PDB file of C-alpha atoms in Angstrom:
ATOM      1  CA  MET A  26      99.315 145.002 125.677  1.00 51.00           C
ATOM      2  CA  LYS A  27     101.368 143.118 128.365  1.00 71.00           C
ATOM      3  CA  LEU A  28      99.763 145.183 131.063  1.00 80.00           C
ATOM      4  CA  THR A  29      96.330 145.240 129.815  1.00 84.00           C
ATOM      5  CA  THR A  30      96.783 141.311 129.089  1.00 84.00           C
ATOM      6  CA  THR A  31      97.935 140.730 132.749  1.00 83.00           C
ATOM      7  CA  ARG A  32      95.150 142.587 134.041  1.00 85.00           C
ATOM      8  CA  CYS A  33      92.303 141.114 132.226  1.00 86.00           C
ATOM      9  CA  ARG A  34      93.571 137.356 132.939  1.00 84.00           C
ATOM     10  CA  ASP A  35      94.114 138.273 136.750  1.00 82.00           C
ATOM     11  CA  GLY A  36      90.859 140.060 136.852  1.00 84.00           C
ATOM     12  CA  ALA A  37      89.241 136.970 135.201  1.00 85.00           C
ATOM     13  CA  GLY A  38      90.767 134.993 138.311  1.00 85.00           C
ATOM     14  CA  ALA A  39      93.584 133.385 136.534  1.00 84.00           C
ATOM     15  CA  GLN A  40      96.933 132.543 138.644  1.00 87.00           C
ATOM     16  CA  VAL A  41      99.259 135.035 136.163  1.00 89.00           C
ATOM     17  CA  THR A  42     102.768 134.400 135.852  1.00 92.00           C
ATOM     18  CA  ILE A  43     104.574 137.299 135.078  1.00 91.00           C
ATOM     19  CA  ALA A  44     108.175 136.369 133.543  1.00 92.00           C
ATOM     20  CA  THR A  45     110.222 138.951 133.217  1.00 93.00           C
ATOM     21  CA  ARG A  46     114.216 139.720 133.304  1.00 92.00           C
ATOM     22  CA  ILE A  47     114.114 141.482 136.643  1.00 94.00           C
ATOM     23  CA  PRO A  48     110.942 140.429 138.672  1.00 95.00           C
ATOM     24  CA  ALA A  49     111.242 143.696 141.112  1.00 95.00           C
ATOM     25  CA  ILE A  50     110.424 145.815 137.987  1.00 92.00           C
ATOM     26  CA  ALA A  51     107.171 143.932 138.439  1.00 90.00           C
ATOM     27  CA  GLN A  52     106.551 144.584 142.114  1.00 91.00           C
ATOM     28  CA  PRO A  53     104.271 147.883 141.497  1.00 91.00           C
ATOM     29  CA  LEU A  54     101.912 145.553 139.308  1.00 88.00           C
ATOM     30  CA  LEU A  55     101.920 142.587 141.924  1.00 90.00           C
ATOM     31  CA  GLU A  56     100.424 144.989 144.453  1.00 91.00           C
ATOM     32  CA  GLU A  57      97.662 145.893 141.752  1.00 90.00           C
ATOM     33  CA  LEU A  58      97.062 142.513 140.784  1.00 88.00           C
ATOM     34  CA  PRO A  59      97.069 140.113 143.957  1.00 82.00           C
ATOM     35  CA  GLY A  60      96.422 136.918 141.887  1.00 80.00           C
ATOM     36  CA  SER A  61      99.985 137.530 139.926  1.00 89.00           C
ATOM     37  CA  ARG A  62     103.106 136.499 140.935  1.00 92.00           C
ATOM     38  CA  ALA A  63     106.749 137.909 138.990  1.00 94.00           C
ATOM     39  CA  VAL A  64     109.668 135.347 138.072  1.00 95.00           C
ATOM     40  CA  ALA A  65     112.879 135.496 136.248  1.00 96.00           C
ATOM     41  CA  LEU A  66     113.113 134.679 132.642  1.00 96.00           C
ATOM     42  CA  ASP A  67     115.352 135.675 129.820  1.00 94.00           C
ATOM     43  CA  VAL A  68     114.037 134.452 126.669  1.00 93.00           C
ATOM     44  CA  SER A  69     117.194 135.321 124.951  1.00 92.00           C
ATOM     45  CA  ASP A  70     119.158 133.187 127.493  1.00 93.00           C
ATOM     46  CA  LEU A  71     118.725 129.481 126.708  1.00 92.00           C
ATOM     47  CA  ALA A  72     119.948 128.265 130.407  1.00 94.00           C
ATOM     48  CA  SER A  73     117.265 130.851 131.568  1.00 95.00           C
ATOM     49  CA  VAL A  74     114.520 129.412 130.027  1.00 95.00           C
ATOM     50  CA  ARG A  75     115.634 125.890 130.481  1.00 94.00           C
ATOM     51  CA  ALA A  76     115.500 126.859 134.403  1.00 95.00           C
ATOM     52  CA  PHE A  77     112.370 128.967 134.068  1.00 96.00           C
ATOM     53  CA  CYS A  78     110.892 125.390 132.312  1.00 94.00           C
ATOM     54  CA  ALA A  79     112.566 123.375 135.168  1.00 93.00           C
ATOM     55  CA  ASP A  80     110.974 125.332 138.072  1.00 94.00           C
ATOM     56  CA  TRP A  81     107.638 125.296 136.617  1.00 92.00           C
ATOM     57  CA  SER A  82     104.779 123.241 138.461  1.00 87.00           C
ATOM     58  CA  GLY A  83     101.215 123.461 137.439  1.00 83.00           C
ATOM     59  CA  PRO A  84      98.963 123.715 134.593  1.00 82.00           C
ATOM     60  CA  VAL A  85      99.941 125.945 131.804  1.00 84.00           C
ATOM     61  CA  ASP A  86      96.338 127.533 130.702  1.00 81.00           C
ATOM     62  CA  ALA A  87      97.781 130.241 128.892  1.00 83.00           C
ATOM     63  CA  LEU A  88     100.927 131.606 127.364  1.00 86.00           C
ATOM     64  CA  VAL A  89     101.694 135.221 125.907  1.00 85.00           C
ATOM     65  CA  ALA A  90     104.698 135.452 124.447  1.00 84.00           C
ATOM     66  CA  ASN A  91     105.407 138.453 123.547  1.00 83.00           C
ATOM     67  CA  ALA A  92     108.956 139.140 124.805  1.00 84.00           C
ATOM     68  CA  GLY A  93     110.953 141.139 121.689  1.00 86.00           C
ATOM     69  CA  VAL A  94     113.682 143.525 120.853  1.00 88.00           C
ATOM     70  CA  MET A  95     114.012 145.328 117.159  1.00 87.00           C
ATOM     71  CA  LEU A  96     116.449 148.023 116.014  1.00 86.00           C
ATOM     72  CA  LEU A  97     118.995 147.894 118.163  1.00 87.00           C
ATOM     73  CA  PRO A  98     121.587 150.275 117.352  1.00 90.00           C
ATOM     74  CA  THR A  99     124.497 147.491 117.049  1.00 91.00           C
ATOM     75  CA  CYS A 100     124.027 143.984 116.176  1.00 90.00           C
ATOM     76  CA  GLU A 101     124.887 142.089 119.457  1.00 89.00           C
ATOM     77  CA  VAL A 102     125.289 138.626 120.028  1.00 91.00           C
ATOM     78  CA  ASN A 103     124.507 137.058 123.416  1.00 85.00           C
ATOM     79  CA  ALA A 104     126.385 134.132 125.181  1.00 84.00           C
ATOM     80  CA  HIS A 105     125.157 131.298 122.949  1.00 85.00           C
ATOM     81  CA  GLY A 106     126.285 132.823 120.068  1.00 91.00           C
ATOM     82  CA  TRP A 107     123.135 134.108 118.694  1.00 90.00           C
ATOM     83  CA  GLU A 108     122.176 137.778 117.371  1.00 92.00           C
ATOM     84  CA  THR A 109     120.144 139.164 120.169  1.00 89.00           C
ATOM     85  CA  GLN A 110     116.985 139.968 118.071  1.00 91.00           C
ATOM     86  CA  LEU A 111     116.885 136.523 116.663  1.00 91.00           C
ATOM     87  CA  SER A 112     117.343 134.895 120.323  1.00 91.00           C
ATOM     88  CA  THR A 113     115.032 136.836 121.780  1.00 90.00           C
ATOM     89  CA  ASN A 114     112.328 137.288 119.185  1.00 90.00           C
ATOM     90  CA  TYR A 115     111.926 133.578 117.881  1.00 90.00           C
ATOM     91  CA  LEU A 116     114.618 131.203 119.752  1.00 92.00           C
ATOM     92  CA  GLY A 117     113.705 131.692 122.917  1.00 92.00           C
ATOM     93  CA  HIS A 118     110.031 131.321 122.275  1.00 91.00           C
ATOM     94  CA  CYS A 119     110.408 127.955 120.729  1.00 92.00           C
ATOM     95  CA  ALA A 120     112.649 126.662 123.669  1.00 93.00           C
ATOM     96  CA  LEU A 121     109.986 127.859 125.914  1.00 94.00           C
ATOM     97  CA  VAL A 122     106.980 126.288 124.441  1.00 90.00           C
ATOM     98  CA  PRO A 123     108.404 122.832 124.589  1.00 90.00           C
ATOM     99  CA  GLY A 124     109.823 122.879 127.522  1.00 91.00           C
ATOM    100  CA  LEU A 125     106.855 123.663 129.629  1.00 89.00           C
ATOM    101  CA  ARG A 126     105.354 121.235 127.424  1.00 85.00           C
ATOM    102  CA  SER A 127     107.954 118.672 128.458  1.00 78.00           C
ATOM    103  CA  ARG A 128     106.933 119.796 132.051  1.00 69.00           C
ATOM    104  CA  ARG A 129     103.563 118.972 132.339  1.00 61.00           C
ATOM    105  CA  PRO A 130     102.676 116.656 128.948  1.00 54.00           C
ATOM    106  CA  GLY A 131      99.130 116.927 127.950  1.00 54.00           C
ATOM    107  CA  THR A 132      98.929 120.673 128.690  1.00 47.00           C
ATOM    108  CA  PRO A 133      97.725 122.919 126.242  1.00 48.00           C
ATOM    109  CA  ALA A 134     100.321 125.959 125.652  1.00 45.00           C
ATOM    110  CA  GLY A 135      99.677 128.290 122.855  1.00 47.00           C
ATOM    111  CA  SER A 136     102.303 129.688 120.524  1.00 42.00           C
ATOM    112  CA  SER A 137     103.069 131.529 117.460  1.00 44.00           C
ATOM    113  CA  ARG A 138     102.871 129.617 114.397  1.00 39.00           C
ATOM    114  CA  PRO A 139     107.048 129.620 113.558  1.00 41.00           C
ATOM    115  CA  CYS A 140     106.789 127.772 117.312  1.00 42.00           C
ATOM    116  CA  ALA A 141     104.569 125.163 116.664  1.00 42.00           C
ATOM    117  CA  GLN A 142     103.974 122.480 114.036  1.00 43.00           C
ATOM    118  CA  PRO A 143     104.840 123.508 110.562  1.00 42.00           C
ATOM    119  CA  ALA A 144     102.105 124.936 108.401  1.00 41.00           C
ATOM    120  CA  ALA A 145     100.921 122.478 105.215  1.00 44.00           C
ATOM    121  CA  PRO A 146     102.562 123.501 102.336  1.00 44.00           C
ATOM    122  CA  THR A 147     100.384 125.845 100.145  1.00 45.00           C
ATOM    123  CA  PRO A 148      99.462 124.541  96.675  1.00 50.00           C
ATOM    124  CA  GLY A 149     101.250 125.763  93.786  1.00 49.00           C
ATOM    125  CA  THR A 150     104.424 127.102  96.164  1.00 44.00           C
TER     126      THR A 150
END
């Protein structure tokens, strides 16, 4: 999905930023897609998320927040004391969206539902 999404956005003329823990891994893709760039971001590390947001400039027209891990063989905990799956799949994205919004007020940014404003309660629940 990530590769297809990147190719589609780049092909439509978008300036695509590939946020990845290891930007060098994206180099072959960058050669294929000249409208793209790769920058370091580890969503499991809140310091990395803060640095990414602090360095961001320009608009955010779309955000594909699809980094994730699952079925880790052991319970791993990151430097902040959070379990890796929780910090990668949820907390990092929930810090990234408002972090980007705070850099560019009024700029739309997409998110998964848990990161957005809470849904209205369902009647009868």
